[in-house]
Amino acid sequence: MEDAKKSQTKVIEVRDLALKIDDHQILSDINFSIDTGKFVGLIGPNGAGKSSLLRSLYRYTTPTTGEIVFLGKSLCHYSRQDYARQVAVVLQEIPDHFNLSVFDVVAMGVLPHKSLFSAVSLQDKLAVASAIDKVGLSDKTRQPFSYLSGGEKQRVLIARAIVQQPVFLIMDEPTSHLDVKYQIQIMELAKSLNITVLASFHDLNLAGALCDEILVLKEGALVADGKPLDVFNAQLLADVYGVCASVSSVSCPYEGIEQVPHIRYHYGYAL
Ligand SMILES: Nc1ncnc2c1ncn2[C@@H]1O[C@H](COP(=O)(O)OP(=O)(O)OP(=O)(O)O)[C@@H](O)[C@H]1O
């Protein structure tokens, strides 16, 4: 089974996906796949359907039509627990983990791997402590989660995902509460996990610098996908976001990538 998982080149395939709620067509005709180990950014303006698409992928929402295939098998053939063991989710809304400490919230990451009533082992505790350290919150390990700032809570949820050791990590605007240092740190951390990631972004320069591939949603449809340098251009930014911008190519700090796009917005054009 482990070997079968590793040999899959595609972690996720989305085929002809559409989502309609009441009379509202939220997503239509979505087709894409993500290869193992890729870090993919999902971008698009407010209301484009990014969260709706991600919700379908982590099984919160059932698409109206189409199919999602995870590691070669249709999602409907996975039990909830089996899927939860392999897919971690970090959301922009921060759940209120009433009365739980930072340690307890991060330790929830080991639960999908445990049978009912089995205890958290010493090895689990070390993994939890190590993940808390990685996100820079060791000094807050015993603090109640509810006392943390929005950015600190977000970092705790990333630590929980690290502990879960998923095959696939889905992140819905994970940097929305973070200051610029932690925006970069958290996304670099997600990248360093060397797992397959699909993350939605509003910061296009951050997405362009970090992602192997970009998916662009507009009004519920996938209008572009490819490498950041191929996707980001002035025409696309005008068409999708209605902004005037120029895109240049700059050298990249990350190993294996030579050039990344850099977007410069021109303000005042809408006046
Ligand atoms: N349960 C629902 N019922 C009706 N409409 C919905 C529902 N969920 C989402 N929508 C609508 O679907 C569209 C896409 O919403 P979604 O939250 O997926 O967009 P988004 O790209 O994530 O936006 P943002 O960048 O603002 O977070 C919006 O018009 C939203 O109002």
PDB file of C-alpha atoms and ligand atoms in Angstrom:
ATOM      1  CA  MET A   1       0.000   0.000   0.000  1.00  0.00           C
ATOM      2  CA  GLU A   2       2.816   2.419   0.953  1.00  0.00           C
ATOM      3  CA  ASP A   3       4.635   1.646  -2.307  1.00  0.00           C
ATOM      4  CA  ALA A   4       1.435   2.113  -4.263  1.00  0.00           C
ATOM      5  CA  LYS A   5       1.033   5.571  -2.689  1.00  0.00           C
ATOM      6  CA  LYS A   6       4.587   6.601  -3.503  1.00  0.00           C
ATOM      7  CA  SER A   7       4.355   5.453  -7.110  1.00  0.00           C
ATOM      8  CA  GLN A   8       1.268   7.584  -7.786  1.00  0.00           C
ATOM      9  CA  THR A   9       2.396  10.563  -9.828  1.00  0.00           C
ATOM     10  CA  LYS A  10      -0.860  12.409  -9.306  1.00  0.00           C
ATOM     11  CA  VAL A  11      -2.006  13.079  -5.784  1.00  0.00           C
ATOM     12  CA  ILE A  12      -5.274  14.660  -6.777  1.00  0.00           C
ATOM     13  CA  GLU A  13      -7.292  14.831  -9.985  1.00  0.00           C
ATOM     14  CA  VAL A  14     -10.366  16.982 -10.375  1.00  0.00           C
ATOM     15  CA  ARG A  15     -12.599  16.046 -13.290  1.00  0.00           C
ATOM     16  CA  ASP A  16     -15.466  18.165 -14.637  1.00  0.00           C
ATOM     17  CA  LEU A  17     -16.286  19.451 -11.173  1.00  0.00           C
ATOM     18  CA  ALA A  18     -19.257  21.778 -10.744  1.00  0.00           C
ATOM     19  CA  LEU A  19     -20.962  23.118  -7.649  1.00  0.00           C
ATOM     20  CA  LYS A  20     -24.376  24.728  -7.563  1.00  0.00           C
ATOM     21  CA  ILE A  21     -26.036  25.900  -4.360  1.00  0.00           C
ATOM     22  CA  ASP A  22     -29.703  26.899  -4.759  1.00  0.00           C
ATOM     23  CA  ASP A  23     -29.669  28.891  -8.014  1.00  0.00           C
ATOM     24  CA  HIS A  24     -26.073  29.986  -7.620  1.00  0.00           C
ATOM     25  CA  GLN A  25     -23.534  28.329  -9.944  1.00  0.00           C
ATOM     26  CA  ILE A  26     -20.439  28.588  -7.740  1.00  0.00           C
ATOM     27  CA  LEU A  27     -18.013  26.380  -9.678  1.00  0.00           C
ATOM     28  CA  SER A  28     -18.229  25.049 -13.210  1.00  0.00           C
ATOM     29  CA  ASP A  29     -16.212  22.771 -15.439  1.00  0.00           C
ATOM     30  CA  ILE A  30     -13.141  22.544 -13.168  1.00  0.00           C
ATOM     31  CA  ASN A  31     -10.428  20.199 -14.432  1.00  0.00           C
ATOM     32  CA  PHE A  32      -6.885  19.937 -13.076  1.00  0.00           C
ATOM     33  CA  SER A  33      -4.476  17.553 -11.432  1.00  0.00           C
ATOM     34  CA  ILE A  34      -1.592  17.954  -9.005  1.00  0.00           C
ATOM     35  CA  ASP A  35       1.549  15.843  -9.222  1.00  0.00           C
ATOM     36  CA  THR A  36       3.227  14.412  -6.141  1.00  0.00           C
ATOM     37  CA  GLY A  37       5.397  16.895  -4.269  1.00  0.00           C
ATOM     38  CA  LYS A  38       4.144  20.002  -6.066  1.00  0.00           C
ATOM     39  CA  PHE A  39       3.369  23.193  -4.203  1.00  0.00           C
ATOM     40  CA  VAL A  40       0.381  24.699  -5.985  1.00  0.00           C
ATOM     41  CA  GLY A  41      -1.178  28.118  -5.428  1.00  0.00           C
ATOM     42  CA  LEU A  42      -4.873  28.797  -5.974  1.00  0.00           C
ATOM     43  CA  ILE A  43      -5.561  32.442  -6.718  1.00  0.00           C
ATOM     44  CA  GLY A  44      -8.490  34.571  -7.804  1.00  0.00           C
ATOM     45  CA  PRO A  45     -10.455  37.600  -6.644  1.00  0.00           C
ATOM     46  CA  ASN A  46     -12.896  37.661  -3.715  1.00  0.00           C
ATOM     47  CA  GLY A  47     -15.838  35.400  -4.440  1.00  0.00           C
ATOM     48  CA  ALA A  48     -14.091  33.571  -7.305  1.00  0.00           C
ATOM     49  CA  GLY A  49     -14.746  30.203  -5.625  1.00  0.00           C
ATOM     50  CA  LYS A  50     -11.374  29.335  -4.057  1.00  0.00           C
ATOM     51  CA  SER A  51     -12.784  28.288  -0.663  1.00  0.00           C
ATOM     52  CA  SER A  52     -15.662  26.443  -2.328  1.00  0.00           C
ATOM     53  CA  LEU A  53     -13.225  24.421  -4.430  1.00  0.00           C
ATOM     54  CA  LEU A  54     -10.997  23.649  -1.440  1.00  0.00           C
ATOM     55  CA  ARG A  55     -14.062  22.645   0.617  1.00  0.00           C
ATOM     56  CA  SER A  56     -14.932  20.101  -2.073  1.00  0.00           C
ATOM     57  CA  LEU A  57     -11.385  18.748  -1.884  1.00  0.00           C
ATOM     58  CA  TYR A  58     -11.439  18.302   1.884  1.00  0.00           C
ATOM     59  CA  ARG A  59     -14.944  16.856   1.707  1.00  0.00           C
ATOM     60  CA  TYR A  60     -16.825  19.544   3.574  1.00  0.00           C
ATOM     61  CA  THR A  61     -18.941  20.148   0.466  1.00  0.00           C
ATOM     62  CA  THR A  62     -20.107  17.575  -2.059  1.00  0.00           C
ATOM     63  CA  PRO A  63     -19.813  18.813  -5.649  1.00  0.00           C
ATOM     64  CA  THR A  64     -23.012  18.787  -7.715  1.00  0.00           C
ATOM     65  CA  THR A  65     -21.297  16.962 -10.582  1.00  0.00           C
ATOM     66  CA  GLY A  66     -17.814  15.705 -11.434  1.00  0.00           C
ATOM     67  CA  GLU A  67     -15.281  13.523  -9.708  1.00  0.00           C
ATOM     68  CA  ILE A  68     -12.326  13.996  -7.381  1.00  0.00           C
ATOM     69  CA  VAL A  69      -9.690  11.262  -7.451  1.00  0.00           C
ATOM     70  CA  PHE A  70      -7.153  11.001  -4.615  1.00  0.00           C
ATOM     71  CA  LEU A  71      -4.134   8.728  -5.146  1.00  0.00           C
ATOM     72  CA  GLY A  72      -5.875   7.002  -8.028  1.00  0.00           C
ATOM     73  CA  LYS A  73      -9.110   6.301  -6.150  1.00  0.00           C
ATOM     74  CA  SER A  74     -12.350   8.268  -6.230  1.00  0.00           C
ATOM     75  CA  LEU A  75     -12.959  10.249  -3.045  1.00  0.00           C
ATOM     76  CA  CYS A  76     -16.285   8.534  -2.477  1.00  0.00           C
ATOM     77  CA  HIS A  77     -14.390   5.268  -1.884  1.00  0.00           C
ATOM     78  CA  TYR A  78     -12.467   6.646   1.121  1.00  0.00           C
ATOM     79  CA  SER A  79     -13.804   6.443   4.636  1.00  0.00           C
ATOM     80  CA  ARG A  80     -13.724   9.755   6.529  1.00  0.00           C
ATOM     81  CA  GLN A  81     -10.940   8.483   8.805  1.00  0.00           C
ATOM     82  CA  ASP A  82      -8.796   7.108   6.015  1.00  0.00           C
ATOM     83  CA  TYR A  83      -9.002  10.409   4.146  1.00  0.00           C
ATOM     84  CA  ALA A  84      -8.365  12.445   7.326  1.00  0.00           C
ATOM     85  CA  ARG A  85      -5.222  10.398   7.948  1.00  0.00           C
ATOM     86  CA  GLN A  86      -3.762  11.479   4.632  1.00  0.00           C
ATOM     87  CA  VAL A  87      -5.091  14.982   4.092  1.00  0.00           C
ATOM     88  CA  ALA A  88      -4.507  17.882   6.488  1.00  0.00           C
ATOM     89  CA  VAL A  89      -6.384  21.158   6.301  1.00  0.00           C
ATOM     90  CA  VAL A  90      -5.440  24.620   7.562  1.00  0.00           C
ATOM     91  CA  LEU A  91      -8.258  27.150   7.249  1.00  0.00           C
ATOM     92  CA  GLN A  92      -8.503  30.903   7.435  1.00  0.00           C
ATOM     93  CA  GLU A  93     -11.276  30.724  10.049  1.00  0.00           C
ATOM     94  CA  ILE A  94      -9.771  29.789  13.354  1.00  0.00           C
ATOM     95  CA  PRO A  95     -11.801  27.292  15.353  1.00  0.00           C
ATOM     96  CA  ASP A  96     -12.156  28.078  19.040  1.00  0.00           C
ATOM     97  CA  HIS A  97     -10.602  25.123  20.831  1.00  0.00           C
ATOM     98  CA  PHE A  98     -12.203  25.913  24.140  1.00  0.00           C
ATOM     99  CA  ASN A  99      -9.914  25.313  27.133  1.00  0.00           C
ATOM    100  CA  LEU A 100      -7.308  23.365  25.157  1.00  0.00           C
ATOM    101  CA  SER A 101      -3.642  24.267  25.474  1.00  0.00           C
ATOM    102  CA  VAL A 102      -1.377  24.873  22.490  1.00  0.00           C
ATOM    103  CA  PHE A 103       0.121  21.407  23.122  1.00  0.00           C
ATOM    104  CA  ASP A 104      -3.350  19.775  23.119  1.00  0.00           C
ATOM    105  CA  VAL A 105      -4.384  21.430  19.852  1.00  0.00           C
ATOM    106  CA  VAL A 106      -1.168  20.368  18.096  1.00  0.00           C
ATOM    107  CA  ALA A 107      -1.504  16.842  19.561  1.00  0.00           C
ATOM    108  CA  MET A 108      -4.880  16.552  17.757  1.00  0.00           C
ATOM    109  CA  GLY A 109      -2.723  16.013  14.662  1.00  0.00           C
ATOM    110  CA  VAL A 110      -1.862  12.482  15.828  1.00  0.00           C
ATOM    111  CA  LEU A 111      -5.516  11.470  16.366  1.00  0.00           C
ATOM    112  CA  PRO A 112      -6.320  10.315  12.804  1.00  0.00           C
ATOM    113  CA  HIS A 113      -3.467   7.800  13.182  1.00  0.00           C
ATOM    114  CA  LYS A 114      -4.738   6.400  16.484  1.00  0.00           C
ATOM    115  CA  SER A 115      -7.321   3.765  17.194  1.00  0.00           C
ATOM    116  CA  LEU A 116     -10.055   4.646  19.658  1.00  0.00           C
ATOM    117  CA  PHE A 117      -8.769   4.971  23.283  1.00  0.00           C
ATOM    118  CA  SER A 118      -5.091   4.458  22.377  1.00  0.00           C
ATOM    119  CA  ALA A 119      -2.794   6.731  24.350  1.00  0.00           C
ATOM    120  CA  VAL A 120      -0.511   9.471  23.020  1.00  0.00           C
ATOM    121  CA  SER A 121       2.994   7.944  23.109  1.00  0.00           C
ATOM    122  CA  LEU A 122       6.279   9.565  24.144  1.00  0.00           C
ATOM    123  CA  GLN A 123       7.228   9.635  20.451  1.00  0.00           C
ATOM    124  CA  ASP A 124       3.997  11.511  19.691  1.00  0.00           C
ATOM    125  CA  LYS A 125       4.775  14.017  22.455  1.00  0.00           C
ATOM    126  CA  LEU A 126       8.252  14.619  21.042  1.00  0.00           C
ATOM    127  CA  ALA A 127       6.788  15.155  17.566  1.00  0.00           C
ATOM    128  CA  VAL A 128       4.290  17.650  19.007  1.00  0.00           C
ATOM    129  CA  ALA A 129       7.033  19.549  20.866  1.00  0.00           C
ATOM    130  CA  SER A 130       9.208  19.600  17.739  1.00  0.00           C
ATOM    131  CA  ALA A 131       6.359  20.975  15.572  1.00  0.00           C
ATOM    132  CA  ILE A 132       5.601  23.688  18.150  1.00  0.00           C
ATOM    133  CA  ASP A 133       9.280  24.606  18.114  1.00  0.00           C
ATOM    134  CA  LYS A 134       9.293  24.770  14.287  1.00  0.00           C
ATOM    135  CA  VAL A 135       6.553  27.410  14.276  1.00  0.00           C
ATOM    136  CA  GLY A 136       8.337  29.418  16.987  1.00  0.00           C
ATOM    137  CA  LEU A 137       5.847  28.904  19.820  1.00  0.00           C
ATOM    138  CA  SER A 138       7.799  26.803  22.341  1.00  0.00           C
ATOM    139  CA  ASP A 139       7.355  29.460  25.011  1.00  0.00           C
ATOM    140  CA  LYS A 140       3.551  29.192  24.670  1.00  0.00           C
ATOM    141  CA  THR A 141       3.223  25.388  24.752  1.00  0.00           C
ATOM    142  CA  ARG A 142       1.121  25.302  27.942  1.00  0.00           C
ATOM    143  CA  GLN A 143      -0.916  28.441  27.241  1.00  0.00           C
ATOM    144  CA  PRO A 144      -4.617  28.143  26.406  1.00  0.00           C
ATOM    145  CA  PHE A 145      -5.096  28.234  22.630  1.00  0.00           C
ATOM    146  CA  SER A 146      -7.901  30.792  23.034  1.00  0.00           C
ATOM    147  CA  TYR A 147      -5.475  33.357  24.559  1.00  0.00           C
ATOM    148  CA  LEU A 148      -3.268  33.473  21.443  1.00  0.00           C
ATOM    149  CA  SER A 149      -3.307  36.167  18.781  1.00  0.00           C
ATOM    150  CA  GLY A 150      -4.798  35.342  15.354  1.00  0.00           C
ATOM    151  CA  GLY A 151      -1.332  34.848  13.864  1.00  0.00           C
ATOM    152  CA  GLU A 152      -0.187  32.615  16.720  1.00  0.00           C
ATOM    153  CA  LYS A 153      -3.331  30.487  16.385  1.00  0.00           C
ATOM    154  CA  GLN A 154      -2.622  30.083  12.686  1.00  0.00           C
ATOM    155  CA  ARG A 155       0.916  28.899  13.470  1.00  0.00           C
ATOM    156  CA  VAL A 156      -0.465  26.355  15.973  1.00  0.00           C
ATOM    157  CA  LEU A 157      -2.719  24.952  13.244  1.00  0.00           C
ATOM    158  CA  ILE A 158       0.263  24.627  10.907  1.00  0.00           C
ATOM    159  CA  ALA A 159       2.096  22.745  13.689  1.00  0.00           C
ATOM    160  CA  ARG A 160      -0.915  20.428  13.984  1.00  0.00           C
ATOM    161  CA  ALA A 161      -0.720  19.746  10.241  1.00  0.00           C
ATOM    162  CA  ILE A 162       3.030  19.021  10.550  1.00  0.00           C
ATOM    163  CA  VAL A 163       2.337  16.440  13.280  1.00  0.00           C
ATOM    164  CA  GLN A 164      -0.320  14.796  11.143  1.00  0.00           C
ATOM    165  CA  GLN A 165       2.311  14.017   8.455  1.00  0.00           C
ATOM    166  CA  PRO A 166      -0.229  14.160   5.644  1.00  0.00           C
ATOM    167  CA  VAL A 167       0.284  13.130   2.020  1.00  0.00           C
ATOM    168  CA  PHE A 168      -1.622  16.243   0.916  1.00  0.00           C
ATOM    169  CA  LEU A 169      -1.955  19.581   2.692  1.00  0.00           C
ATOM    170  CA  ILE A 170      -4.812  21.945   1.826  1.00  0.00           C
ATOM    171  CA  MET A 171      -4.467  25.518   3.064  1.00  0.00           C
ATOM    172  CA  ASP A 172      -7.200  28.126   2.660  1.00  0.00           C
ATOM    173  CA  GLU A 173      -5.586  31.553   2.989  1.00  0.00           C
ATOM    174  CA  PRO A 174      -3.366  30.332   5.811  1.00  0.00           C
ATOM    175  CA  THR A 175      -1.491  33.622   5.967  1.00  0.00           C
ATOM    176  CA  SER A 176      -4.526  35.875   6.347  1.00  0.00           C
ATOM    177  CA  HIS A 177      -3.808  36.625  10.028  1.00  0.00           C
ATOM    178  CA  LEU A 178      -0.040  36.717   9.784  1.00  0.00           C
ATOM    179  CA  ASP A 179       2.398  39.602   9.694  1.00  0.00           C
ATOM    180  CA  VAL A 180       4.810  39.630   6.788  1.00  0.00           C
ATOM    181  CA  LYS A 181       7.568  37.717   8.617  1.00  0.00           C
ATOM    182  CA  TYR A 182       5.248  34.870   9.550  1.00  0.00           C
ATOM    183  CA  GLN A 183       3.526  34.904   6.133  1.00  0.00           C
ATOM    184  CA  ILE A 184       6.866  34.046   4.595  1.00  0.00           C
ATOM    185  CA  GLN A 185       7.954  31.736   7.414  1.00  0.00           C
ATOM    186  CA  ILE A 186       4.752  29.680   7.418  1.00  0.00           C
ATOM    187  CA  MET A 187       4.679  29.255   3.663  1.00  0.00           C
ATOM    188  CA  GLU A 188       8.376  28.335   3.597  1.00  0.00           C
ATOM    189  CA  LEU A 189       7.701  25.862   6.378  1.00  0.00           C
ATOM    190  CA  ALA A 190       4.838  24.324   4.388  1.00  0.00           C
ATOM    191  CA  LYS A 191       7.162  24.123   1.385  1.00  0.00           C
ATOM    192  CA  SER A 192       9.950  22.504   3.412  1.00  0.00           C
ATOM    193  CA  LEU A 193       7.638  19.610   4.378  1.00  0.00           C
ATOM    194  CA  ASN A 194       8.175  18.240   0.861  1.00  0.00           C
ATOM    195  CA  ILE A 195       4.603  17.068   0.578  1.00  0.00           C
ATOM    196  CA  THR A 196       1.974  18.008  -1.978  1.00  0.00           C
ATOM    197  CA  VAL A 197       0.324  21.305  -1.069  1.00  0.00           C
ATOM    198  CA  LEU A 198      -2.604  23.255  -2.505  1.00  0.00           C
ATOM    199  CA  ALA A 199      -2.872  26.676  -0.883  1.00  0.00           C
ATOM    200  CA  SER A 200      -5.038  29.688  -1.711  1.00  0.00           C
ATOM    201  CA  PHE A 201      -3.318  33.046  -1.749  1.00  0.00           C
ATOM    202  CA  HIS A 202      -4.219  36.710  -2.020  1.00  0.00           C
ATOM    203  CA  ASP A 203      -0.580  37.853  -2.074  1.00  0.00           C
ATOM    204  CA  LEU A 204       0.337  37.150  -5.691  1.00  0.00           C
ATOM    205  CA  ASN A 205       4.037  37.925  -5.247  1.00  0.00           C
ATOM    206  CA  LEU A 206       4.266  35.412  -2.401  1.00  0.00           C
ATOM    207  CA  ALA A 207       2.414  32.851  -4.532  1.00  0.00           C
ATOM    208  CA  GLY A 208       4.677  33.560  -7.507  1.00  0.00           C
ATOM    209  CA  ALA A 209       7.832  33.154  -5.443  1.00  0.00           C
ATOM    210  CA  LEU A 210       6.843  29.949  -3.662  1.00  0.00           C
ATOM    211  CA  CYS A 211       4.611  27.938  -5.953  1.00  0.00           C
ATOM    212  CA  ASP A 212       5.594  25.416  -8.598  1.00  0.00           C
ATOM    213  CA  GLU A 213       2.264  25.974 -10.299  1.00  0.00           C
ATOM    214  CA  ILE A 214      -0.605  28.423 -10.127  1.00  0.00           C
ATOM    215  CA  LEU A 215      -4.325  27.809 -10.675  1.00  0.00           C
ATOM    216  CA  VAL A 216      -6.389  30.911 -11.450  1.00  0.00           C
ATOM    217  CA  LEU A 217     -10.109  31.024 -10.688  1.00  0.00           C
ATOM    218  CA  LYS A 218     -12.461  33.690 -11.961  1.00  0.00           C
ATOM    219  CA  GLU A 219     -16.225  33.590 -11.388  1.00  0.00           C
ATOM    220  CA  GLY A 220     -16.102  29.892 -10.566  1.00  0.00           C
ATOM    221  CA  ALA A 221     -14.116  28.833 -13.637  1.00  0.00           C
ATOM    222  CA  LEU A 222     -10.465  27.873 -13.994  1.00  0.00           C
ATOM    223  CA  VAL A 223      -9.141  30.476 -16.438  1.00  0.00           C
ATOM    224  CA  ALA A 224      -5.387  29.752 -16.346  1.00  0.00           C
ATOM    225  CA  ASP A 225      -2.898  27.294 -14.912  1.00  0.00           C
ATOM    226  CA  GLY A 226       0.814  26.744 -15.226  1.00  0.00           C
ATOM    227  CA  LYS A 227       4.150  27.921 -13.877  1.00  0.00           C
ATOM    228  CA  PRO A 228       4.020  31.339 -12.151  1.00  0.00           C
ATOM    229  CA  LEU A 229       6.171  33.012 -14.812  1.00  0.00           C
ATOM    230  CA  ASP A 230       3.881  31.723 -17.539  1.00  0.00           C
ATOM    231  CA  VAL A 231       0.645  32.587 -15.744  1.00  0.00           C
ATOM    232  CA  PHE A 232       1.310  36.050 -14.345  1.00  0.00           C
ATOM    233  CA  ASN A 233       1.201  38.774 -16.947  1.00  0.00           C
ATOM    234  CA  ALA A 234      -0.351  42.221 -17.213  1.00  0.00           C
ATOM    235  CA  GLN A 235      -3.248  40.991 -19.351  1.00  0.00           C
ATOM    236  CA  LEU A 236      -4.249  38.237 -16.927  1.00  0.00           C
ATOM    237  CA  LEU A 237      -4.085  40.589 -13.934  1.00  0.00           C
ATOM    238  CA  ALA A 238      -6.255  43.100 -15.789  1.00  0.00           C
ATOM    239  CA  ASP A 239      -8.756  40.447 -16.909  1.00  0.00           C
ATOM    240  CA  VAL A 240      -9.016  38.586 -13.608  1.00  0.00           C
ATOM    241  CA  TYR A 241      -8.475  41.288 -10.982  1.00  0.00           C
ATOM    242  CA  GLY A 242      -9.187  44.465 -12.968  1.00  0.00           C
ATOM    243  CA  VAL A 243      -5.864  46.006 -11.947  1.00  0.00           C
ATOM    244  CA  CYS A 244      -3.119  47.649 -13.923  1.00  0.00           C
ATOM    245  CA  ALA A 245       0.218  46.032 -13.184  1.00  0.00           C
ATOM    246  CA  SER A 246       3.508  45.147 -14.787  1.00  0.00           C
ATOM    247  CA  VAL A 247       5.251  41.842 -14.285  1.00  0.00           C
ATOM    248  CA  SER A 248       9.006  41.405 -14.343  1.00  0.00           C
ATOM    249  CA  SER A 249      11.188  38.368 -13.814  1.00  0.00           C
ATOM    250  CA  VAL A 250      13.522  38.418 -10.803  1.00  0.00           C
ATOM    251  CA  SER A 251      16.021  35.924  -9.448  1.00  0.00           C
ATOM    252  CA  CYS A 252      14.664  33.508  -6.888  1.00  0.00           C
ATOM    253  CA  PRO A 253      16.103  32.726  -3.448  1.00  0.00           C
ATOM    254  CA  TYR A 254      14.913  29.110  -3.569  1.00  0.00           C
ATOM    255  CA  GLU A 255      17.073  26.271  -4.771  1.00  0.00           C
ATOM    256  CA  GLY A 256      16.099  24.787  -8.117  1.00  0.00           C
ATOM    257  CA  ILE A 257      14.146  27.840  -9.311  1.00  0.00           C
ATOM    258  CA  GLU A 258      16.035  30.470 -11.248  1.00  0.00           C
ATOM    259  CA  GLN A 259      13.503  33.194 -11.927  1.00  0.00           C
ATOM    260  CA  VAL A 260      10.151  34.114 -10.429  1.00  0.00           C
ATOM    261  CA  PRO A 261       7.638  36.790 -11.400  1.00  0.00           C
ATOM    262  CA  HIS A 262       7.465  40.066  -9.531  1.00  0.00           C
ATOM    263  CA  ILE A 263       4.268  42.094  -9.858  1.00  0.00           C
ATOM    264  CA  ARG A 264       4.281  45.883  -9.535  1.00  0.00           C
ATOM    265  CA  TYR A 265       0.854  47.455  -9.252  1.00  0.00           C
ATOM    266  CA  HIS A 266       0.122  50.850 -10.796  1.00  0.00           C
ATOM    267  CA  TYR A 267      -2.203  52.748  -8.507  1.00  0.00           C
ATOM    268  CA  GLY A 268      -4.767  55.314  -9.538  1.00  0.00           C
ATOM    269  CA  TYR A 269      -5.596  53.740 -12.872  1.00  0.00           C
ATOM    270  CA  ALA A 270      -9.264  53.251 -11.960  1.00  0.00           C
ATOM    271  CA  LEU A 271      -9.815  56.995 -11.355  1.00  0.00           C
TER     272      LEU A 271
HETATM  273  N1  LIG B   1     -23.253  27.971   0.998  1.00  0.00           N
HETATM  274  C1  LIG B   1     -23.350  28.929   0.068  1.00  0.00           C
HETATM  275  N2  LIG B   1     -24.546  29.347  -0.391  1.00  0.00           N
HETATM  276  C2  LIG B   1     -24.651  30.296  -1.337  1.00  0.00           C
HETATM  277  N3  LIG B   1     -23.588  30.911  -1.905  1.00  0.00           N
HETATM  278  C3  LIG B   1     -22.377  30.533  -1.485  1.00  0.00           C
HETATM  279  C4  LIG B   1     -22.176  29.538  -0.499  1.00  0.00           C
HETATM  280  N4  LIG B   1     -20.835  29.376  -0.294  1.00  0.00           N
HETATM  281  C5  LIG B   1     -20.243  30.246  -1.142  1.00  0.00           C
HETATM  282  N5  LIG B   1     -21.149  30.937  -1.840  1.00  0.00           N
HETATM  283  C6  LIG B   1     -20.874  31.961  -2.863  1.00  0.00           C
HETATM  284  O1  LIG B   1     -19.975  31.393  -3.791  1.00  0.00           O
HETATM  285  C7  LIG B   1     -19.052  32.360  -4.269  1.00  0.00           C
HETATM  286  C8  LIG B   1     -17.633  31.888  -4.041  1.00  0.00           C
HETATM  287  O2  LIG B   1     -17.352  31.954  -2.657  1.00  0.00           O
HETATM  288  P1  LIG B   1     -15.941  31.480  -2.079  1.00  0.00           P
HETATM  289  O3  LIG B   1     -15.963  31.736  -0.603  1.00  0.00           O
HETATM  290  O4  LIG B   1     -15.682  30.109  -2.536  1.00  0.00           O
HETATM  291  O5  LIG B   1     -14.959  32.500  -2.817  1.00  0.00           O
HETATM  292  P2  LIG B   1     -13.432  32.827  -2.514  1.00  0.00           P
HETATM  293  O6  LIG B   1     -12.748  32.873  -3.831  1.00  0.00           O
HETATM  294  O7  LIG B   1     -12.895  31.891  -1.496  1.00  0.00           O
HETATM  295  O8  LIG B   1     -13.551  34.292  -1.923  1.00  0.00           O
HETATM  296  P3  LIG B   1     -12.613  35.117  -0.881  1.00  0.00           P
HETATM  297  O9  LIG B   1     -11.321  35.416  -1.580  1.00  0.00           O
HETATM  298  O10 LIG B   1     -13.421  36.365  -0.656  1.00  0.00           O
HETATM  299  O11 LIG B   1     -12.455  34.289   0.358  1.00  0.00           O
HETATM  300  C9  LIG B   1     -19.398  33.657  -3.551  1.00  0.00           C
HETATM  301  O12 LIG B   1     -20.221  34.430  -4.385  1.00  0.00           O
HETATM  302  C10 LIG B   1     -20.166  33.180  -2.323  1.00  0.00           C
HETATM  303  O13 LIG B   1     -21.092  34.157  -1.891  1.00  0.00           O
END
